[in-house]
Coordinates of N, CA and C in Angstrom, one line a residue:
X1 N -3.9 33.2 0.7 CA -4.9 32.3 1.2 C -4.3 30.9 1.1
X2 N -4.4 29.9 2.5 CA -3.7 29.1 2.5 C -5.6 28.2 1.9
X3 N -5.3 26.6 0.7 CA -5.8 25.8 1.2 C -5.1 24.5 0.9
X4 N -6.2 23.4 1.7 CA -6.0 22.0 1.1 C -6.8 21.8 0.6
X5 N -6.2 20.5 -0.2 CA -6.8 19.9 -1.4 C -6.3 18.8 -1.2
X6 N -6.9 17.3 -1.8 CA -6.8 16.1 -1.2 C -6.8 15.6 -2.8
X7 N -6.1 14.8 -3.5 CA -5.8 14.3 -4.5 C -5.4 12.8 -4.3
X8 N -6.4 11.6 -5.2 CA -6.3 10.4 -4.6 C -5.3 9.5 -3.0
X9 N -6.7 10.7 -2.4 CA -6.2 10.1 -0.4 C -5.0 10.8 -0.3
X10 N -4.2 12.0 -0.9 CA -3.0 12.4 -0.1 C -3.7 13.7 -0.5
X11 N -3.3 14.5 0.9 CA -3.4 15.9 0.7 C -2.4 17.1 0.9
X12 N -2.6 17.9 -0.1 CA -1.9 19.0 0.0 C -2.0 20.4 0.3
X13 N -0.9 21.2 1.1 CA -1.6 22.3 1.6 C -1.1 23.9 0.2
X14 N -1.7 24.3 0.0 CA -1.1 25.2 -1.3 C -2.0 26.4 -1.0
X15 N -0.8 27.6 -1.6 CA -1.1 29.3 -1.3 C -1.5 29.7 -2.5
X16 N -2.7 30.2 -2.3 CA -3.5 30.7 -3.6 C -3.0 32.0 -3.0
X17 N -2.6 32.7 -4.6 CA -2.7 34.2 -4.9 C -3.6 34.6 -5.7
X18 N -4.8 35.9 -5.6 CA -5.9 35.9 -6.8 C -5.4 37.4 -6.8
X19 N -4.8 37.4 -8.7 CA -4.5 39.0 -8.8 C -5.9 39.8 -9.2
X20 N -5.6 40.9 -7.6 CA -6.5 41.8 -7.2 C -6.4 43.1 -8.8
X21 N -5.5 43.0 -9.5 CA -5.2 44.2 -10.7 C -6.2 43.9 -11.8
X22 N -7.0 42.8 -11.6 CA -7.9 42.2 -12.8 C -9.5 42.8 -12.6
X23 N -9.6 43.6 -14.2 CA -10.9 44.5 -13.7 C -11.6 43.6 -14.0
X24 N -12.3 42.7 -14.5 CA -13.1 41.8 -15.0 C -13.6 41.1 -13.9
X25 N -14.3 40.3 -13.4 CA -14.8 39.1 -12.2 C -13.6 38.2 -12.3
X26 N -13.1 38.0 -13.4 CA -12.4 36.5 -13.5 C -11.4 36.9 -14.4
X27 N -10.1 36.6 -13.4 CA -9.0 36.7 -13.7 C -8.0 35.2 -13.6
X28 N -6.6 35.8 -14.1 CA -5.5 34.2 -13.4 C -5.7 34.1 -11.9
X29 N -5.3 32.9 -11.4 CA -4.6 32.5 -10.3 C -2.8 32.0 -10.1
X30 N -2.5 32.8 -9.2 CA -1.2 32.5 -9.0 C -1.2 31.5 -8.1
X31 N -0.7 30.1 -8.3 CA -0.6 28.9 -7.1 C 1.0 28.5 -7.2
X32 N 1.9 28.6 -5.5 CA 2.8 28.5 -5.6 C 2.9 28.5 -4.0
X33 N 4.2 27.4 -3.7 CA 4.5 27.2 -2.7 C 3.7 25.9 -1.7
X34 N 3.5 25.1 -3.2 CA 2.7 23.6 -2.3 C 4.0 22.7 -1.7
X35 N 2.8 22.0 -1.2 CA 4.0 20.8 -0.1 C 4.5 20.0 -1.2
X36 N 3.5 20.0 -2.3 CA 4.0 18.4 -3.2 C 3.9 18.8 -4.2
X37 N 3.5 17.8 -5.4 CA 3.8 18.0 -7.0 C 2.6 18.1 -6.7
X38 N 2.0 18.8 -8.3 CA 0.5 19.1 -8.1 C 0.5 18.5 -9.9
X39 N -0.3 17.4 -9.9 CA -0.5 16.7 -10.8 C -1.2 17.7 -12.2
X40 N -0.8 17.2 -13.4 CA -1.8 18.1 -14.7 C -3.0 17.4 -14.5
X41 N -4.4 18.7 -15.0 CA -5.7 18.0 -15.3 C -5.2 16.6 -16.4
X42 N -6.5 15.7 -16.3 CA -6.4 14.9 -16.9 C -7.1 15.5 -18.8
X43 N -6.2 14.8 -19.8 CA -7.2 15.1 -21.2 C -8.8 14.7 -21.2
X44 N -9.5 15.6 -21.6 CA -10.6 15.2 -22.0 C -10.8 13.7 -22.8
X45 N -11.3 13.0 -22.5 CA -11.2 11.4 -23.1 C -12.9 11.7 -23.9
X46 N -12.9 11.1 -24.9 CA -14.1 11.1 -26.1 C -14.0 9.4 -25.9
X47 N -15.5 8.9 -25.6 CA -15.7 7.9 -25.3 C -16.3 7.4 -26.8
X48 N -16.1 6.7 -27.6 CA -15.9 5.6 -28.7 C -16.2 3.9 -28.4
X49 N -16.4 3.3 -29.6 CA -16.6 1.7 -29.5 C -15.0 1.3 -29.9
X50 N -14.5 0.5 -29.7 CA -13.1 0.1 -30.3 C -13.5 -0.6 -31.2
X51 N -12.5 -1.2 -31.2 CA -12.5 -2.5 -33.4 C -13.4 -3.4 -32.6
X52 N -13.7 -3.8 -30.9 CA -14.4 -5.2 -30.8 C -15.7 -4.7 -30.6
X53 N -16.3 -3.3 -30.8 CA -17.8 -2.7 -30.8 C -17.4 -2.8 -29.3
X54 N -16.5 -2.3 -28.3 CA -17.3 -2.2 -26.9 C -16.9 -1.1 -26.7
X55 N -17.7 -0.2 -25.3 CA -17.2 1.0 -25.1 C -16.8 0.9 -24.1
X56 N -15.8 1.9 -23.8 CA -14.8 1.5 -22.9 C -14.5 2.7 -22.1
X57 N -14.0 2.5 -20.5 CA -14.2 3.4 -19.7 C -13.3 4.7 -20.4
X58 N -13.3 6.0 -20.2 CA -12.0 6.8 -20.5 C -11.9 7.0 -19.1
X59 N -11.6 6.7 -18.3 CA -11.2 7.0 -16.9 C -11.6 6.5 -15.8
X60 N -10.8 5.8 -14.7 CA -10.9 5.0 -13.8 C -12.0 5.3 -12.9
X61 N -12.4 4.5 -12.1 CA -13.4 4.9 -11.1 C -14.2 3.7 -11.0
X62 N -15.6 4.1 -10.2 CA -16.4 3.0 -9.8 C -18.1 3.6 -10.7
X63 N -18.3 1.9 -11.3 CA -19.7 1.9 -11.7 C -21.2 2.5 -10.9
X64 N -21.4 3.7 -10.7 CA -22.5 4.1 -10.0 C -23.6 3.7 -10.6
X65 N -24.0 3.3 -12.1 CA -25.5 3.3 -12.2 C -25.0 2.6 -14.2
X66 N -25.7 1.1 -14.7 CA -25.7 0.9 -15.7 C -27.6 0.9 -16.3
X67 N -27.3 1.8 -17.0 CA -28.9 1.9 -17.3 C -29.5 1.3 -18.6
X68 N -28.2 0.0 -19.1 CA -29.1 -0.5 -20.4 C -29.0 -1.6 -19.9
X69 N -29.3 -3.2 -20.5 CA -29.5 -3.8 -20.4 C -28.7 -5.4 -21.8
X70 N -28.5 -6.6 -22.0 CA -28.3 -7.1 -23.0 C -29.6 -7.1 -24.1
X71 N -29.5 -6.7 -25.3 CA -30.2 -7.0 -26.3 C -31.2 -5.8 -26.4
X72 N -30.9 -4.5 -25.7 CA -31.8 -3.3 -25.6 C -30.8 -2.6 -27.0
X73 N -32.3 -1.8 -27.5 CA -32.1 -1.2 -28.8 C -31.6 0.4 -28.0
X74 N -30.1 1.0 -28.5 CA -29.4 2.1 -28.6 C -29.7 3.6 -29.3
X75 N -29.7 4.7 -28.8 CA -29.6 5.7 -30.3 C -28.1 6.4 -29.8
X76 N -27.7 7.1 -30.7 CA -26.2 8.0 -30.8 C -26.5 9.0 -29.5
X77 N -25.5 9.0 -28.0 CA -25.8 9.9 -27.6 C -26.3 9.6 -26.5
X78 N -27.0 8.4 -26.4 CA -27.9 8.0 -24.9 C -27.1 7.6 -24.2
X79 N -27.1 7.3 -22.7 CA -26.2 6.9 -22.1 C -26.5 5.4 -21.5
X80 N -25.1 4.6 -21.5 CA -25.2 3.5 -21.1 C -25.2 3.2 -20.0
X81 N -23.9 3.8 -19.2 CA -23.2 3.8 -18.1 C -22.8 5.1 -17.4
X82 N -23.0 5.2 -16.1 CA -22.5 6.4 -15.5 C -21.3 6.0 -13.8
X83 N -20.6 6.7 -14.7 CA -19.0 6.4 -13.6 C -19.3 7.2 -12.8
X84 N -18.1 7.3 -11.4 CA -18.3 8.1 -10.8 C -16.8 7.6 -10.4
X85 N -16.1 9.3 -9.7 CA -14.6 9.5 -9.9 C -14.6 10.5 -8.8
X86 N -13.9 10.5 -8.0 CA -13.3 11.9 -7.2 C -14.8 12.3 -7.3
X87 N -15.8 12.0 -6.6 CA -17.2 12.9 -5.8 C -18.1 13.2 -7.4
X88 N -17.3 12.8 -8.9 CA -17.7 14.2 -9.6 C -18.5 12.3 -11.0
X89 N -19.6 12.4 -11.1 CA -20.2 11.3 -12.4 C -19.9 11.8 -13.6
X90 N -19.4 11.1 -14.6 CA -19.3 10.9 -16.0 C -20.2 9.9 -16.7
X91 N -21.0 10.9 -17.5 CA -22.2 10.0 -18.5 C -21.4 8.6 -19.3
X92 N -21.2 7.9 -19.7 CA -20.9 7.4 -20.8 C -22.2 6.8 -22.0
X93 N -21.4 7.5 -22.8 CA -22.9 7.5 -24.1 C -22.0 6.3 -25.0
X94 N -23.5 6.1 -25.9 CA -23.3 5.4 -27.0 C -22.6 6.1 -28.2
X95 N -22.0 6.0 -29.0 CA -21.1 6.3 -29.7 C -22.1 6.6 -31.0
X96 N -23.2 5.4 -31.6 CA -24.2 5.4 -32.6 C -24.8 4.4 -32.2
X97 N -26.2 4.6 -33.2 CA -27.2 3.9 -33.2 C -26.6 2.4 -33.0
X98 N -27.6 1.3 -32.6 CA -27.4 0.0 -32.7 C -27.8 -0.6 -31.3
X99 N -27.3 -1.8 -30.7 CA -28.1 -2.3 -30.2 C -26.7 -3.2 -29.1
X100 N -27.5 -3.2 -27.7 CA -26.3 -4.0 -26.4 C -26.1 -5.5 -27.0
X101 N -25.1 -5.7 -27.2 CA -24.8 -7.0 -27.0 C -24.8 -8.0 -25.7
X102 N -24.1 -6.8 -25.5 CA -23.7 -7.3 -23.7 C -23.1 -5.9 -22.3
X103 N -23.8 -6.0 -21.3 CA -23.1 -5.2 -20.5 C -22.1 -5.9 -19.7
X104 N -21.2 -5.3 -19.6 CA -19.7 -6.3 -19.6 C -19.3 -5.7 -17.6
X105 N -20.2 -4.9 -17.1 CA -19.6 -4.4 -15.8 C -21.3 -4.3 -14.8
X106 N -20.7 -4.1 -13.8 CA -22.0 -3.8 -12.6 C -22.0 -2.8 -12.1
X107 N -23.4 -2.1 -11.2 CA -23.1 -0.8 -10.3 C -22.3 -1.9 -9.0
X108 N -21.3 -0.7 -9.3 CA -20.2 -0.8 -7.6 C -19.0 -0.9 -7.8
X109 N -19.0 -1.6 -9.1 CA -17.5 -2.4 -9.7 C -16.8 -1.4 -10.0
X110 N -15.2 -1.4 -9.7 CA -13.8 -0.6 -9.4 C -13.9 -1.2 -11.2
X111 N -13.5 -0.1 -12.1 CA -13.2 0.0 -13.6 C -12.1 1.1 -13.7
X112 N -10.8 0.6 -14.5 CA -10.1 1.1 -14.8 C -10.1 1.9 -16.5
X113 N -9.5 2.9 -16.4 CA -9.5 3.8 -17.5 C -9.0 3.0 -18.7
X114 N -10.2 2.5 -19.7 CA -9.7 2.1 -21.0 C -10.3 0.9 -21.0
X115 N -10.8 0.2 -19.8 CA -11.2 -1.3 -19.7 C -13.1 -1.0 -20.2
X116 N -13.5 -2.1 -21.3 CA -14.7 -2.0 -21.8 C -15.5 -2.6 -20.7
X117 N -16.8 -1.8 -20.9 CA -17.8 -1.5 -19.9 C -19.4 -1.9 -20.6
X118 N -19.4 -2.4 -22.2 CA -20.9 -2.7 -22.9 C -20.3 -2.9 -24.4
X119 N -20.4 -4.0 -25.0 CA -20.7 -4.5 -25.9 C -21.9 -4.4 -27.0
X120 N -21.3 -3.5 -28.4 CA -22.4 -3.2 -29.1 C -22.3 -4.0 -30.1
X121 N -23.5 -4.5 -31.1 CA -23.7 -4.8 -31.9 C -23.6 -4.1 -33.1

């Protein structure tokens, strides 16, 4: 089975093999014979405050929705900011309790992976 797949604006055409010998629903995939390099997933990034209390993007993309505000009280786990990457949104939570200093980005704004996005107290 031939498909494409499109990986930041370039696309690739690649031959999936699905071994039919697997009694289970879900087995490997054999993928081989693409046009191009086929990039590794990215690591799971664990979103944290750094030493200056901000939290900061783990992964590039654009600001779809900031849902706190400066001087709004926090708990561990709520979310501040929600990215959005390749079609797919990432929550960004608060790390712990405490309170916005400052929201440091906008909805729409192009944010790079690592660049702080809210200022905690």
């Amino acid at each position: 089975m031939k498909l494409k797949v499109t990986v930041d604006s370039m696309t690739y055409e690649i031959d999936v093999e699905v071994d039919e010998k697997q009694e289970s629903g879900i087995g490997p995939v054999v993928i081989g014979g693409g046009s191009g390099p086929v990039p590794a997933a990215p690591a799971t990034a664990s979103v944290q405050a750094t030493s200056s209390n901000a939290v900061v993007a783990p992964l590039s993309g654009q600001v779809a929705r900031v849902l706190v505000e400066d001087g709004q009280a926090i708990t561990a786990g709520e979310v501040l900011v929600v990215l959005e990457a390749m079609k797919m949104e990432t929550e960004i939570t608060a790390p712990a309790d405490g309170e916005v200093k400052q929201v440091l980005v906008e909805t729409g704004e192009a944010v790079s992976g690592g660049q702080p996005l809210v200022e905690l107290v």
